[in-house]
Tab-separated table of C-alpha atoms in Angstrom:
chain	number	residue	atom	x	y	z
A	658	UNK	CA	66.599	131.725	75.680
A	659	UNK	CA	70.334	131.232	76.173
A	660	UNK	CA	72.245	134.023	77.831
A	661	UNK	CA	74.996	135.804	75.894
A	662	UNK	CA	78.599	135.089	76.743
A	663	UNK	CA	80.598	137.367	79.016
A	664	UNK	CA	84.295	138.087	78.529
A	665	UNK	CA	85.903	139.197	81.786
A	666	UNK	CA	89.621	139.855	82.193
A	667	UNK	CA	91.753	140.297	85.297
A	668	UNK	CA	94.716	142.654	85.314
A	669	UNK	CA	97.362	143.915	87.685
A	670	UNK	CA	101.078	143.807	88.338
A	671	UNK	CA	102.723	140.593	89.550
A	672	UNK	CA	101.876	140.112	93.218
A	673	UNK	CA	98.564	141.986	93.105
A	674	UNK	CA	96.632	138.832	94.066
A	675	UNK	CA	94.251	138.613	91.102
A	676	UNK	CA	94.866	134.942	90.331
A	677	UNK	CA	93.772	133.816	93.787
A	678	UNK	CA	90.252	135.196	93.216
A	679	UNK	CA	89.510	133.925	89.714
A	680	UNK	CA	88.461	130.392	90.665
A	681	UNK	CA	86.277	131.730	93.480
A	682	UNK	CA	84.454	133.952	91.006
A	683	UNK	CA	84.104	130.993	88.622
A	684	UNK	CA	82.436	129.031	91.435
A	685	UNK	CA	80.058	131.925	92.085
A	686	UNK	CA	78.975	132.022	88.443
A	687	UNK	CA	78.595	128.229	88.300
A	688	UNK	CA	76.422	128.341	91.420
A	689	UNK	CA	74.048	130.598	89.484
A	690	UNK	CA	73.820	128.232	86.539
A	691	UNK	CA	76.470	129.646	84.216
A	692	UNK	CA	79.031	127.611	82.312
A	693	UNK	CA	82.462	129.090	82.940
A	694	UNK	CA	85.713	128.896	80.971
A	695	UNK	CA	88.767	129.849	83.029
A	696	UNK	CA	91.902	130.632	81.040
A	697	UNK	CA	95.007	132.813	81.002
A	698	UNK	CA	97.422	134.820	78.863
A	699	UNK	CA	99.882	134.291	77.501
A	700	UNK	CA	98.576	130.744	77.178
A	701	UNK	CA	95.253	128.964	77.111
A	702	UNK	CA	96.032	126.642	74.174
A	703	UNK	CA	98.864	124.147	73.559
A	704	UNK	CA	100.521	126.521	71.084
A	705	UNK	CA	100.041	129.590	73.267
A	706	UNK	CA	101.460	127.784	76.302
A	707	UNK	CA	104.636	127.016	74.328
A	708	UNK	CA	104.900	130.684	73.396
A	709	UNK	CA	104.266	131.631	77.032
A	710	UNK	CA	107.261	129.578	78.172
A	711	UNK	CA	109.449	131.381	75.630
A	712	UNK	CA	108.203	134.835	76.614
A	713	UNK	CA	108.681	134.219	80.339
A	714	UNK	CA	112.103	132.610	80.147
A	715	UNK	CA	114.031	133.359	76.924
A	716	UNK	CA	115.911	136.646	76.375
A	717	UNK	CA	114.439	138.728	73.528
A	718	UNK	CA	113.810	142.316	72.531
A	719	UNK	CA	110.511	144.110	73.076
A	720	UNK	CA	109.258	143.695	69.494
A	721	UNK	CA	109.895	139.940	69.478
A	722	UNK	CA	108.208	139.703	72.866
A	723	UNK	CA	105.162	141.626	71.650
A	724	UNK	CA	104.841	139.580	68.458
A	725	UNK	CA	104.967	136.307	70.379
A	726	UNK	CA	102.350	137.526	72.855
A	727	UNK	CA	99.983	138.642	70.104
A	728	UNK	CA	100.549	135.374	68.204
A	729	UNK	CA	99.577	133.475	71.349
A	730	UNK	CA	96.566	135.771	71.770
A	731	UNK	CA	95.316	135.136	68.242
A	732	UNK	CA	95.441	131.370	68.735
A	733	UNK	CA	93.788	131.738	72.141
A	734	UNK	CA	90.973	133.811	70.672
A	735	UNK	CA	90.447	131.417	67.753
A	736	UNK	CA	90.617	128.186	69.726
A	737	UNK	CA	89.168	129.043	73.147
A	738	UNK	CA	87.706	132.497	73.767
A	739	UNK	CA	85.487	133.010	70.717
A	740	UNK	CA	84.018	129.462	70.761
A	741	UNK	CA	83.273	129.793	74.482
A	742	UNK	CA	81.545	133.151	74.031
A	743	UNK	CA	79.545	131.753	71.112
A	744	UNK	CA	78.295	128.988	73.437
A	745	UNK	CA	77.213	131.565	76.006
A	746	UNK	CA	79.990	130.838	78.522
A	747	UNK	CA	81.380	133.256	81.046
A	748	UNK	CA	85.056	133.539	80.093
A	749	UNK	CA	87.378	134.516	82.944
A	750	UNK	CA	90.831	135.322	81.590
A	751	UNK	CA	93.910	136.053	83.710
A	752	UNK	CA	95.409	138.940	81.670
A	753	UNK	CA	94.658	140.087	78.130
A	754	UNK	CA	95.727	142.982	75.889
A	755	UNK	CA	95.824	145.573	78.673
A	756	UNK	CA	98.762	143.619	80.098
A	757	UNK	CA	100.625	143.978	76.811
A	758	UNK	CA	100.213	147.755	76.863
A	759	UNK	CA	101.248	147.851	80.535
A	760	UNK	CA	104.226	145.470	80.397
A	761	UNK	CA	105.613	145.753	76.879
A	762	UNK	CA	104.374	149.309	76.302
A	763	UNK	CA	104.885	151.142	79.590
A	764	UNK	CA	107.279	148.690	81.232
A	765	UNK	CA	109.580	148.005	78.286
A	766	UNK	CA	108.981	151.367	76.628
A	767	UNK	CA	107.782	149.791	73.383
A	768	UNK	CA	105.884	151.830	70.769
A	769	UNK	CA	102.211	152.046	71.779
A	770	UNK	CA	101.165	152.792	68.205
A	771	UNK	CA	102.654	149.505	67.019
A	772	UNK	CA	100.859	147.693	69.850
A	773	UNK	CA	97.587	149.341	68.800
A	774	UNK	CA	98.055	148.115	65.235
A	775	UNK	CA	98.756	144.586	66.442
A	776	UNK	CA	95.728	144.760	68.742
A	777	UNK	CA	93.474	145.687	65.834
A	778	UNK	CA	94.943	143.021	63.563
A	779	UNK	CA	94.771	140.173	66.077
A	780	UNK	CA	91.415	140.910	67.715
A	781	UNK	CA	89.359	141.701	64.608
A	782	UNK	CA	87.450	139.384	62.272
A	783	UNK	CA	86.810	136.544	64.705
A	784	UNK	CA	83.189	137.140	65.701
A	785	UNK	CA	80.210	137.047	63.344
A	786	UNK	CA	80.072	140.817	62.897
A	787	UNK	CA	82.512	141.949	60.171
A	788	UNK	CA	85.110	144.376	61.489
A	789	UNK	CA	84.240	143.721	65.138
A	790	UNK	CA	87.277	143.917	67.432
A	791	UNK	CA	87.026	141.658	70.459
A	792	UNK	CA	87.539	143.439	73.765
A	793	UNK	CA	86.561	142.382	77.278
A	794	UNK	CA	83.081	143.207	78.523
A	795	UNK	CA	84.730	144.028	81.855
A	796	UNK	CA	88.311	144.323	83.060
A	797	UNK	CA	88.898	143.936	86.797
A	798	UNK	CA	92.048	145.854	87.710
A	799	UNK	CA	93.788	144.837	90.941
A	800	UNK	CA	95.601	148.078	91.721
A	801	UNK	CA	98.539	147.694	94.096
A	802	UNK	CA	101.652	149.708	94.877
A	803	UNK	CA	104.708	148.005	93.347
A	804	UNK	CA	106.548	148.110	96.684
A	805	UNK	CA	103.801	146.039	98.356
A	806	UNK	CA	103.715	143.634	95.414
A	807	UNK	CA	107.475	143.124	95.709
A	808	UNK	CA	107.118	142.230	99.398
A	809	UNK	CA	104.428	139.671	98.563
A	810	UNK	CA	106.545	138.059	95.847
A	811	UNK	CA	109.773	137.914	97.843
A	812	UNK	CA	110.769	134.287	98.253
A	813	UNK	CA	107.478	132.953	96.925
A	814	UNK	CA	109.082	131.036	94.049
A	815	UNK	CA	111.871	131.298	91.524
A	816	UNK	CA	110.977	134.475	89.608
A	817	UNK	CA	110.427	134.444	85.862
A	818	UNK	CA	111.912	137.059	83.531
A	819	UNK	CA	109.219	139.598	84.456
A	820	UNK	CA	108.972	138.937	88.194
A	821	UNK	CA	112.738	139.455	88.438
A	822	UNK	CA	112.474	143.044	87.175
A	823	UNK	CA	113.268	145.915	89.590
A	824	UNK	CA	110.562	147.886	91.371
A	825	UNK	CA	110.987	150.787	88.948
A	826	UNK	CA	109.855	148.531	86.091
A	827	UNK	CA	106.667	147.725	87.985
A	828	UNK	CA	106.094	151.410	88.716
A	829	UNK	CA	106.000	151.963	84.951
A	830	UNK	CA	103.727	148.941	84.495
A	831	UNK	CA	101.341	150.224	87.176
A	832	UNK	CA	101.218	153.601	85.430
A	833	UNK	CA	100.561	151.787	82.161
A	834	UNK	CA	97.505	150.154	83.700
A	835	UNK	CA	96.305	153.495	85.016
A	836	UNK	CA	96.684	154.999	81.548
A	837	UNK	CA	94.703	152.157	79.939
A	838	UNK	CA	91.961	152.493	82.547
A	839	UNK	CA	91.733	156.218	81.841
A	840	UNK	CA	91.073	155.520	78.155
A	841	UNK	CA	88.248	153.022	78.887
A	842	UNK	CA	86.703	153.914	82.258
A	843	UNK	CA	83.421	152.123	81.518
A	844	UNK	CA	85.256	148.842	80.913
A	845	UNK	CA	87.554	148.966	83.943
A	846	UNK	CA	86.604	148.214	87.541
A	847	UNK	CA	89.413	149.183	89.910
A	848	UNK	CA	89.916	147.216	93.126
A	849	UNK	CA	92.121	148.290	96.020
A	850	UNK	CA	94.361	145.216	96.106
A	851	UNK	CA	96.234	146.434	99.204
A	852	UNK	CA	93.309	145.376	101.405
A	853	UNK	CA	93.115	141.939	103.009
A	854	UNK	CA	91.922	139.085	100.793
A	855	UNK	CA	88.366	138.966	102.176
A	856	UNK	CA	87.807	142.701	101.591
A	857	UNK	CA	89.215	142.443	98.068
A	858	UNK	CA	86.778	139.562	97.481
A	859	UNK	CA	83.908	141.732	98.712
A	860	UNK	CA	84.939	144.519	96.330
A	861	UNK	CA	85.147	142.023	93.483
A	862	UNK	CA	81.741	140.415	93.944
A	863	UNK	CA	80.035	143.771	94.471
A	864	UNK	CA	81.178	144.811	90.982
A	865	UNK	CA	79.282	141.891	89.472
A	866	UNK	CA	76.211	142.348	91.644
A	867	UNK	CA	75.946	146.018	90.609
A	868	UNK	CA	76.098	145.021	86.949
A	869	UNK	CA	73.426	142.376	87.434
A	870	UNK	CA	75.784	139.547	86.443
A	871	UNK	CA	75.599	137.907	89.868
A	872	UNK	CA	72.176	137.869	91.475
A	873	UNK	CA	73.372	137.998	95.089
A	874	UNK	CA	76.439	139.036	96.990
A	875	UNK	CA	78.750	136.075	97.546
A	876	UNK	CA	79.683	136.199	101.205
A	877	UNK	CA	82.801	134.044	101.170
A	878	UNK	CA	85.359	132.628	98.825
A	879	UNK	CA	86.653	129.079	99.215
A	880	UNK	CA	90.163	129.298	100.614
A	881	UNK	CA	90.055	133.070	100.319
A	882	UNK	CA	89.780	134.277	103.899
């Protein structure tokens, strides 16, 4: 009997270190016989990647930004996420709708009610069950103080339109993540992202072992010491 798909998302402010652990987790799942789809938002499809470039680099207001992100998300769901889950893949996605509520909602101060309506519209009607709204099975939240994140990002690369925001913006984003986690505590797994990379990796894999999604603790991560 084929195993059902798993939809796992990774969230946190820029500089929290989530992206560096995603491929290691993909390797851990593959080692236990799972097929893994690794993707990201905004992005994941040719159309969504074009929209991503606009969102990250072109000036726009918060509503335009939100509409573009949800348009990219709809295409991503239709073209990548839902087909992968239907095949029984483990889908590991770097950011999803929680990021929209944190960045556009809390960070930009955009209307959360409007975001909720867009969330319902975009994430419903894609799976076989009528009226089912697609949400992650698990969201791994890399929680990090914005001041530490800013130190990690300093000089790393030319910042995009979000990375260039002041620390106060990221304080609001971090609070936005905390608010989302409070509304769905069973879906969120919080990691202390201020720890060194190896200890964050240990926290991460223990989440999946406890849920029975990884059979054994993965002792190391390639390139992640």
